[in-house]
Amino acid sequence: MASSIARYAAITRSALIRNILFGAAANLLVAGTALYARPLQDALWVGADEGSLLLLVAVALGLFALHALLDFGQSRELARLVAPGVVPGAAAGWLERLWVLEAVWAPVQLAVLVLLNPLIGAMALAGVAALAAMIAVGATGPASVIGGRLQLARLAGADSFGCTDGFLAGLGFCETVYRVLIVGMGAALLVRGDLEPGLFVAASLIGIAAMRAAGRAAARWHGGRQAAVMLRVGRV
């Protein structure tokens, strides 16, 4: 048991550091969207030539590709932390804290969003509060030990935990609804002239990122809670 815990500790140290670095880079890239969106708007508004527009499009696509690579790297390192057969039962408590790695970014995205537009920030805050309320309700019930190995493997997933679990199905629905509301409010402000096109793009992306971070945190809290129980009772 001691050697198993020591081996797991060695794996988690390096994987955890890389996971945090990848996650920080990906989230900061999204949080800084306003810095990229405004120059793009200015270039389009002054009638830039085709070469400049193609360069701007290439830069935008490059940023999306970079974000995808960072997100992939973060998920891959998280998979190392929760790989079935690697996590010893004595380290089950760690699984219950995996949600923190995502939850810390929701307030950062919300703060940036409030600075860009308080109304959209308030809508995103309401969405995060709704997800937090779902966690509070879910915490009142006992953790189930059904489907332990599958739940443990899914902890490293980006968004998909499946919909066989009522909590996760409700979580996905709530996250989708508030994503639509955030973009819809931004579009309404854009039509009214209260929001510039560049800031609309930035606010929409950051709002979606805030909901994604909160949704991931909630899903990993739920999955970690289930998996930790199963590890403690020796079901995985």
PDB file of C-alpha atoms in Angstrom:
ATOM      1  CA  MET A   1       0.000   0.000   0.000  1.00  0.00           C
ATOM      2  CA  ALA A   2       2.827   2.399   0.888  1.00  0.00           C
ATOM      3  CA  SER A   3       4.558   1.806  -2.451  1.00  0.00           C
ATOM      4  CA  SER A   4       1.261   2.302  -4.285  1.00  0.00           C
ATOM      5  CA  ILE A   5       0.685   5.642  -2.557  1.00  0.00           C
ATOM      6  CA  ALA A   6       4.270   6.725  -3.216  1.00  0.00           C
ATOM      7  CA  ARG A   7       3.955   5.828  -6.888  1.00  0.00           C
ATOM      8  CA  TYR A   8       0.690   7.731  -7.139  1.00  0.00           C
ATOM      9  CA  ALA A   9       2.243  10.766  -5.411  1.00  0.00           C
ATOM     10  CA  ALA A  10       5.110  10.786  -7.923  1.00  0.00           C
ATOM     11  CA  ILE A  11       2.654  10.652 -10.824  1.00  0.00           C
ATOM     12  CA  THR A  12       0.406  13.358  -9.421  1.00  0.00           C
ATOM     13  CA  ARG A  13       3.145  15.905  -8.744  1.00  0.00           C
ATOM     14  CA  SER A  14       4.291  16.283 -12.333  1.00  0.00           C
ATOM     15  CA  ALA A  15       0.861  15.709 -13.886  1.00  0.00           C
ATOM     16  CA  LEU A  16      -0.773  18.206 -11.539  1.00  0.00           C
ATOM     17  CA  ILE A  17       1.766  20.924 -12.313  1.00  0.00           C
ATOM     18  CA  ARG A  18       1.354  20.437 -16.061  1.00  0.00           C
ATOM     19  CA  ASN A  19      -2.427  20.345 -15.695  1.00  0.00           C
ATOM     20  CA  ILE A  20      -2.421  23.663 -13.825  1.00  0.00           C
ATOM     21  CA  LEU A  21      -0.105  25.299 -16.367  1.00  0.00           C
ATOM     22  CA  PHE A  22      -2.133  24.114 -19.361  1.00  0.00           C
ATOM     23  CA  GLY A  23      -5.374  25.186 -17.681  1.00  0.00           C
ATOM     24  CA  ALA A  24      -3.999  28.605 -16.755  1.00  0.00           C
ATOM     25  CA  ALA A  25      -2.761  29.255 -20.284  1.00  0.00           C
ATOM     26  CA  ALA A  26      -6.065  28.160 -21.863  1.00  0.00           C
ATOM     27  CA  ASN A  27      -8.222  30.226 -19.506  1.00  0.00           C
ATOM     28  CA  LEU A  28      -6.054  33.332 -19.726  1.00  0.00           C
ATOM     29  CA  LEU A  29      -6.140  33.060 -23.499  1.00  0.00           C
ATOM     30  CA  VAL A  30      -9.939  33.255 -23.370  1.00  0.00           C
ATOM     31  CA  ALA A  31      -9.998  35.944 -20.671  1.00  0.00           C
ATOM     32  CA  GLY A  32      -7.843  38.147 -22.888  1.00  0.00           C
ATOM     33  CA  THR A  33     -10.178  37.839 -25.880  1.00  0.00           C
ATOM     34  CA  ALA A  34     -11.066  41.544 -25.705  1.00  0.00           C
ATOM     35  CA  LEU A  35      -7.442  42.348 -26.494  1.00  0.00           C
ATOM     36  CA  TYR A  36      -7.720  40.455 -29.798  1.00  0.00           C
ATOM     37  CA  ALA A  37     -11.332  41.262 -30.698  1.00  0.00           C
ATOM     38  CA  ARG A  38     -10.988  45.058 -30.648  1.00  0.00           C
ATOM     39  CA  PRO A  39      -8.081  45.240 -33.148  1.00  0.00           C
ATOM     40  CA  LEU A  40     -10.007  42.846 -35.416  1.00  0.00           C
ATOM     41  CA  GLN A  41     -13.053  45.119 -35.314  1.00  0.00           C
ATOM     42  CA  ASP A  42     -10.943  48.218 -36.010  1.00  0.00           C
ATOM     43  CA  ALA A  43      -9.287  46.535 -38.973  1.00  0.00           C
ATOM     44  CA  LEU A  44     -12.632  45.545 -40.467  1.00  0.00           C
ATOM     45  CA  TRP A  45     -14.199  48.956 -39.823  1.00  0.00           C
ATOM     46  CA  VAL A  46     -11.464  50.909 -41.644  1.00  0.00           C
ATOM     47  CA  GLY A  47     -11.659  48.666 -44.709  1.00  0.00           C
ATOM     48  CA  ALA A  48      -8.396  46.805 -44.506  1.00  0.00           C
ATOM     49  CA  ASP A  49      -7.087  45.186 -47.691  1.00  0.00           C
ATOM     50  CA  GLU A  50      -7.433  41.464 -48.377  1.00  0.00           C
ATOM     51  CA  GLY A  51      -3.947  40.682 -47.133  1.00  0.00           C
ATOM     52  CA  SER A  52      -4.598  42.261 -43.737  1.00  0.00           C
ATOM     53  CA  LEU A  53      -7.946  40.523 -43.368  1.00  0.00           C
ATOM     54  CA  LEU A  54      -6.457  37.142 -44.254  1.00  0.00           C
ATOM     55  CA  LEU A  55      -3.712  37.735 -41.704  1.00  0.00           C
ATOM     56  CA  LEU A  56      -6.284  38.576 -39.019  1.00  0.00           C
ATOM     57  CA  VAL A  57      -8.281  35.451 -39.856  1.00  0.00           C
ATOM     58  CA  ALA A  58      -5.110  33.370 -39.711  1.00  0.00           C
ATOM     59  CA  VAL A  59      -4.250  34.838 -36.305  1.00  0.00           C
ATOM     60  CA  ALA A  60      -7.772  34.115 -35.008  1.00  0.00           C
ATOM     61  CA  LEU A  61      -7.634  30.517 -36.267  1.00  0.00           C
ATOM     62  CA  GLY A  62      -4.186  30.131 -34.739  1.00  0.00           C
ATOM     63  CA  LEU A  63      -5.492  31.287 -31.354  1.00  0.00           C
ATOM     64  CA  PHE A  64      -8.373  28.815 -31.538  1.00  0.00           C
ATOM     65  CA  ALA A  65      -5.946  26.037 -32.451  1.00  0.00           C
ATOM     66  CA  LEU A  66      -3.657  26.999 -29.570  1.00  0.00           C
ATOM     67  CA  HIS A  67      -6.592  26.919 -27.155  1.00  0.00           C
ATOM     68  CA  ALA A  68      -7.613  23.484 -28.425  1.00  0.00           C
ATOM     69  CA  LEU A  69      -4.072  22.161 -27.915  1.00  0.00           C
ATOM     70  CA  LEU A  70      -3.894  23.595 -24.399  1.00  0.00           C
ATOM     71  CA  ASP A  71      -7.277  22.104 -23.558  1.00  0.00           C
ATOM     72  CA  PHE A  72      -6.171  18.732 -24.917  1.00  0.00           C
ATOM     73  CA  GLY A  73      -2.977  18.877 -22.869  1.00  0.00           C
ATOM     74  CA  GLN A  74      -4.922  19.728 -19.712  1.00  0.00           C
ATOM     75  CA  SER A  75      -7.340  16.810 -20.209  1.00  0.00           C
ATOM     76  CA  ARG A  76      -4.472  14.436 -20.951  1.00  0.00           C
ATOM     77  CA  GLU A  77      -2.658  15.327 -17.743  1.00  0.00           C
ATOM     78  CA  LEU A  78      -5.887  14.996 -15.779  1.00  0.00           C
ATOM     79  CA  ALA A  79      -6.321  11.528 -17.263  1.00  0.00           C
ATOM     80  CA  ARG A  80      -2.978  10.568 -15.730  1.00  0.00           C
ATOM     81  CA  LEU A  81      -4.275  11.616 -12.318  1.00  0.00           C
ATOM     82  CA  VAL A  82      -7.427   9.515 -12.430  1.00  0.00           C
ATOM     83  CA  ALA A  83      -6.407   6.559 -14.595  1.00  0.00           C
ATOM     84  CA  PRO A  84      -8.198   3.411 -13.333  1.00  0.00           C
ATOM     85  CA  GLY A  85      -5.761   1.076 -11.619  1.00  0.00           C
ATOM     86  CA  VAL A  86      -3.366   3.921 -10.765  1.00  0.00           C
ATOM     87  CA  VAL A  87      -5.305   5.635  -7.975  1.00  0.00           C
ATOM     88  CA  PRO A  88      -4.879   3.821  -4.635  1.00  0.00           C
ATOM     89  CA  GLY A  89      -7.807   3.635  -2.260  1.00  0.00           C
ATOM     90  CA  ALA A  90      -5.909   5.692   0.325  1.00  0.00           C
ATOM     91  CA  ALA A  91      -5.779   8.595  -2.130  1.00  0.00           C
ATOM     92  CA  ALA A  92      -9.535   8.658  -2.727  1.00  0.00           C
ATOM     93  CA  GLY A  93      -9.805  12.044  -1.025  1.00  0.00           C
ATOM     94  CA  TRP A  94      -7.848  13.591  -3.889  1.00  0.00           C
ATOM     95  CA  LEU A  95     -10.631  12.728  -6.326  1.00  0.00           C
ATOM     96  CA  GLU A  96     -13.064  14.784  -4.280  1.00  0.00           C
ATOM     97  CA  ARG A  97     -10.904  17.872  -4.817  1.00  0.00           C
ATOM     98  CA  LEU A  98     -10.351  17.662  -8.581  1.00  0.00           C
ATOM     99  CA  TRP A  99     -13.206  20.095  -9.161  1.00  0.00           C
ATOM    100  CA  VAL A 100     -11.134  22.913  -7.657  1.00  0.00           C
ATOM    101  CA  LEU A 101      -8.805  22.897 -10.691  1.00  0.00           C
ATOM    102  CA  GLU A 102     -11.713  24.154 -12.817  1.00  0.00           C
ATOM    103  CA  ALA A 103     -13.709  26.094 -10.229  1.00  0.00           C
ATOM    104  CA  VAL A 104     -10.931  28.627  -9.604  1.00  0.00           C
ATOM    105  CA  TRP A 105     -11.264  29.962 -13.158  1.00  0.00           C
ATOM    106  CA  ALA A 106     -14.977  30.746 -13.088  1.00  0.00           C
ATOM    107  CA  PRO A 107     -14.495  33.854 -10.848  1.00  0.00           C
ATOM    108  CA  VAL A 108     -11.655  35.078 -13.081  1.00  0.00           C
ATOM    109  CA  GLN A 109     -13.801  34.844 -16.211  1.00  0.00           C
ATOM    110  CA  LEU A 110     -16.744  36.459 -14.400  1.00  0.00           C
ATOM    111  CA  ALA A 111     -14.607  39.375 -13.212  1.00  0.00           C
ATOM    112  CA  VAL A 112     -13.350  40.079 -16.732  1.00  0.00           C
ATOM    113  CA  LEU A 113     -16.886  39.762 -18.092  1.00  0.00           C
ATOM    114  CA  VAL A 114     -18.275  42.248 -15.560  1.00  0.00           C
ATOM    115  CA  LEU A 115     -15.603  44.747 -16.605  1.00  0.00           C
ATOM    116  CA  LEU A 116     -16.581  44.313 -20.265  1.00  0.00           C
ATOM    117  CA  ASN A 117     -20.340  44.523 -19.661  1.00  0.00           C
ATOM    118  CA  PRO A 118     -22.079  44.360 -16.253  1.00  0.00           C
ATOM    119  CA  LEU A 119     -25.366  43.036 -17.690  1.00  0.00           C
ATOM    120  CA  ILE A 120     -23.764  40.065 -19.423  1.00  0.00           C
ATOM    121  CA  GLY A 121     -21.617  39.528 -16.330  1.00  0.00           C
ATOM    122  CA  ALA A 122     -24.748  39.423 -14.172  1.00  0.00           C
ATOM    123  CA  MET A 123     -26.325  36.827 -16.489  1.00  0.00           C
ATOM    124  CA  ALA A 124     -23.205  34.643 -16.311  1.00  0.00           C
ATOM    125  CA  LEU A 125     -23.136  35.056 -12.537  1.00  0.00           C
ATOM    126  CA  ALA A 126     -26.745  33.857 -12.375  1.00  0.00           C
ATOM    127  CA  GLY A 127     -25.766  30.804 -14.408  1.00  0.00           C
ATOM    128  CA  VAL A 128     -22.863  29.956 -12.114  1.00  0.00           C
ATOM    129  CA  ALA A 129     -25.145  30.441  -9.096  1.00  0.00           C
ATOM    130  CA  ALA A 130     -27.657  28.018 -10.641  1.00  0.00           C
ATOM    131  CA  LEU A 131     -24.939  25.386 -11.054  1.00  0.00           C
ATOM    132  CA  ALA A 132     -23.795  25.993  -7.472  1.00  0.00           C
ATOM    133  CA  ALA A 133     -27.379  25.493  -6.284  1.00  0.00           C
ATOM    134  CA  MET A 134     -27.483  22.168  -8.135  1.00  0.00           C
ATOM    135  CA  ILE A 135     -24.338  21.075  -6.303  1.00  0.00           C
ATOM    136  CA  ALA A 136     -25.877  22.093  -2.969  1.00  0.00           C
ATOM    137  CA  VAL A 137     -28.957  19.994  -3.727  1.00  0.00           C
ATOM    138  CA  GLY A 138     -26.866  17.085  -4.992  1.00  0.00           C
ATOM    139  CA  ALA A 139     -24.750  17.115  -1.838  1.00  0.00           C
ATOM    140  CA  THR A 140     -27.801  16.342   0.291  1.00  0.00           C
ATOM    141  CA  GLY A 141     -28.033  12.825  -1.124  1.00  0.00           C
ATOM    142  CA  PRO A 142     -25.636   9.919  -0.602  1.00  0.00           C
ATOM    143  CA  ALA A 143     -23.012   9.143  -3.221  1.00  0.00           C
ATOM    144  CA  SER A 144     -23.838   6.088  -5.315  1.00  0.00           C
ATOM    145  CA  VAL A 145     -21.392   3.262  -5.951  1.00  0.00           C
ATOM    146  CA  ILE A 146     -23.053   2.222  -9.220  1.00  0.00           C
ATOM    147  CA  GLY A 147     -20.866   2.353 -12.335  1.00  0.00           C
ATOM    148  CA  GLY A 148     -17.677   3.043 -10.443  1.00  0.00           C
ATOM    149  CA  ARG A 149     -15.053   2.311 -13.064  1.00  0.00           C
ATOM    150  CA  LEU A 150     -16.900   4.308 -15.717  1.00  0.00           C
ATOM    151  CA  GLN A 151     -17.328   7.286 -13.394  1.00  0.00           C
ATOM    152  CA  LEU A 152     -13.642   7.215 -12.491  1.00  0.00           C
ATOM    153  CA  ALA A 153     -12.561   7.119 -16.136  1.00  0.00           C
ATOM    154  CA  ARG A 154     -14.883   9.982 -17.052  1.00  0.00           C
ATOM    155  CA  LEU A 155     -13.367  12.362 -14.522  1.00  0.00           C
ATOM    156  CA  ALA A 156     -10.790  13.362 -17.137  1.00  0.00           C
ATOM    157  CA  GLY A 157     -13.412  14.080 -19.805  1.00  0.00           C
ATOM    158  CA  ALA A 158     -13.824  17.580 -21.204  1.00  0.00           C
ATOM    159  CA  ASP A 159     -17.591  17.882 -20.918  1.00  0.00           C
ATOM    160  CA  SER A 160     -19.191  14.497 -21.496  1.00  0.00           C
ATOM    161  CA  PHE A 161     -20.094  12.423 -18.482  1.00  0.00           C
ATOM    162  CA  GLY A 162     -23.063  10.815 -20.239  1.00  0.00           C
ATOM    163  CA  CYS A 163     -26.719  11.428 -19.446  1.00  0.00           C
ATOM    164  CA  THR A 164     -27.592   8.229 -17.591  1.00  0.00           C
ATOM    165  CA  ASP A 165     -27.167  10.204 -14.372  1.00  0.00           C
ATOM    166  CA  GLY A 166     -30.009  12.622 -13.618  1.00  0.00           C
ATOM    167  CA  PHE A 167     -27.713  15.130 -11.908  1.00  0.00           C
ATOM    168  CA  LEU A 168     -25.385  15.311 -14.891  1.00  0.00           C
ATOM    169  CA  ALA A 169     -28.246  15.556 -17.355  1.00  0.00           C
ATOM    170  CA  GLY A 170     -29.677  18.498 -15.408  1.00  0.00           C
ATOM    171  CA  LEU A 171     -26.223  20.023 -15.179  1.00  0.00           C
ATOM    172  CA  GLY A 172     -25.759  19.890 -18.947  1.00  0.00           C
ATOM    173  CA  PHE A 173     -29.196  21.385 -19.543  1.00  0.00           C
ATOM    174  CA  CYS A 174     -28.591  24.271 -17.125  1.00  0.00           C
ATOM    175  CA  GLU A 175     -25.191  25.047 -18.648  1.00  0.00           C
ATOM    176  CA  THR A 176     -26.600  25.060 -22.194  1.00  0.00           C
ATOM    177  CA  VAL A 177     -29.531  27.322 -21.240  1.00  0.00           C
ATOM    178  CA  TYR A 178     -27.287  29.950 -19.678  1.00  0.00           C
ATOM    179  CA  ARG A 179     -24.841  29.835 -22.565  1.00  0.00           C
ATOM    180  CA  VAL A 180     -27.722  30.676 -24.896  1.00  0.00           C
ATOM    181  CA  LEU A 181     -28.952  33.428 -22.553  1.00  0.00           C
ATOM    182  CA  ILE A 182     -25.486  35.005 -22.355  1.00  0.00           C
ATOM    183  CA  VAL A 183     -25.068  35.103 -26.131  1.00  0.00           C
ATOM    184  CA  GLY A 184     -28.685  36.233 -26.559  1.00  0.00           C
ATOM    185  CA  MET A 185     -28.259  39.145 -24.162  1.00  0.00           C
ATOM    186  CA  GLY A 186     -25.066  40.145 -25.924  1.00  0.00           C
ATOM    187  CA  ALA A 187     -26.843  40.041 -29.278  1.00  0.00           C
ATOM    188  CA  ALA A 188     -29.687  42.212 -27.923  1.00  0.00           C
ATOM    189  CA  LEU A 189     -27.208  44.779 -26.633  1.00  0.00           C
ATOM    190  CA  LEU A 190     -25.409  44.703 -29.982  1.00  0.00           C
ATOM    191  CA  VAL A 191     -28.627  45.382 -31.903  1.00  0.00           C
ATOM    192  CA  ARG A 192     -29.490  48.270 -29.570  1.00  0.00           C
ATOM    193  CA  GLY A 193     -26.047  49.769 -30.102  1.00  0.00           C
ATOM    194  CA  ASP A 194     -25.023  49.342 -26.458  1.00  0.00           C
ATOM    195  CA  LEU A 195     -22.238  46.902 -27.298  1.00  0.00           C
ATOM    196  CA  GLU A 196     -19.581  47.053 -29.992  1.00  0.00           C
ATOM    197  CA  PRO A 197     -19.189  44.019 -32.291  1.00  0.00           C
ATOM    198  CA  GLY A 198     -15.688  43.268 -31.065  1.00  0.00           C
ATOM    199  CA  LEU A 199     -16.769  43.355 -27.430  1.00  0.00           C
ATOM    200  CA  PHE A 200     -19.814  41.228 -28.272  1.00  0.00           C
ATOM    201  CA  VAL A 201     -17.527  38.494 -29.568  1.00  0.00           C
ATOM    202  CA  ALA A 202     -15.238  38.793 -26.548  1.00  0.00           C
ATOM    203  CA  ALA A 203     -18.088  38.838 -24.007  1.00  0.00           C
ATOM    204  CA  SER A 204     -19.775  35.840 -25.628  1.00  0.00           C
ATOM    205  CA  LEU A 205     -16.603  33.757 -25.602  1.00  0.00           C
ATOM    206  CA  ILE A 206     -15.711  34.701 -22.027  1.00  0.00           C
ATOM    207  CA  GLY A 207     -19.275  34.092 -20.814  1.00  0.00           C
ATOM    208  CA  ILE A 208     -19.311  30.654 -22.415  1.00  0.00           C
ATOM    209  CA  ALA A 209     -15.907  29.934 -20.871  1.00  0.00           C
ATOM    210  CA  ALA A 210     -17.185  30.928 -17.415  1.00  0.00           C
ATOM    211  CA  MET A 211     -20.135  28.551 -17.745  1.00  0.00           C
ATOM    212  CA  ARG A 212     -17.872  25.826 -19.046  1.00  0.00           C
ATOM    213  CA  ALA A 213     -15.489  26.167 -16.109  1.00  0.00           C
ATOM    214  CA  ALA A 214     -18.368  26.091 -13.631  1.00  0.00           C
ATOM    215  CA  GLY A 215     -20.001  23.151 -15.429  1.00  0.00           C
ATOM    216  CA  ARG A 216     -16.778  21.166 -15.503  1.00  0.00           C
ATOM    217  CA  ALA A 217     -16.194  21.869 -11.827  1.00  0.00           C
ATOM    218  CA  ALA A 218     -19.693  20.666 -10.941  1.00  0.00           C
ATOM    219  CA  ALA A 219     -19.357  17.521 -13.058  1.00  0.00           C
ATOM    220  CA  ARG A 220     -15.973  16.677 -11.560  1.00  0.00           C
ATOM    221  CA  TRP A 221     -17.262  17.307  -8.054  1.00  0.00           C
ATOM    222  CA  HIS A 222     -20.051  14.821  -8.736  1.00  0.00           C
ATOM    223  CA  GLY A 223     -17.805  12.270 -10.447  1.00  0.00           C
ATOM    224  CA  GLY A 224     -15.049  12.578  -7.857  1.00  0.00           C
ATOM    225  CA  ARG A 225     -17.540  12.106  -5.039  1.00  0.00           C
ATOM    226  CA  GLN A 226     -18.859   8.905  -6.620  1.00  0.00           C
ATOM    227  CA  ALA A 227     -15.418   7.535  -7.505  1.00  0.00           C
ATOM    228  CA  ALA A 228     -13.977   8.257  -4.061  1.00  0.00           C
ATOM    229  CA  VAL A 229     -16.756   6.271  -2.394  1.00  0.00           C
ATOM    230  CA  MET A 230     -16.135   3.338  -4.701  1.00  0.00           C
ATOM    231  CA  LEU A 231     -12.412   3.378  -4.076  1.00  0.00           C
ATOM    232  CA  ARG A 232     -12.937   3.439  -0.331  1.00  0.00           C
ATOM    233  CA  VAL A 233     -15.222   0.397  -0.421  1.00  0.00           C
ATOM    234  CA  GLY A 234     -12.951  -1.432  -2.820  1.00  0.00           C
ATOM    235  CA  ARG A 235     -15.361  -1.485  -5.758  1.00  0.00           C
ATOM    236  CA  VAL A 236     -12.836  -0.193  -8.349  1.00  0.00           C
TER     237      VAL A 236
END
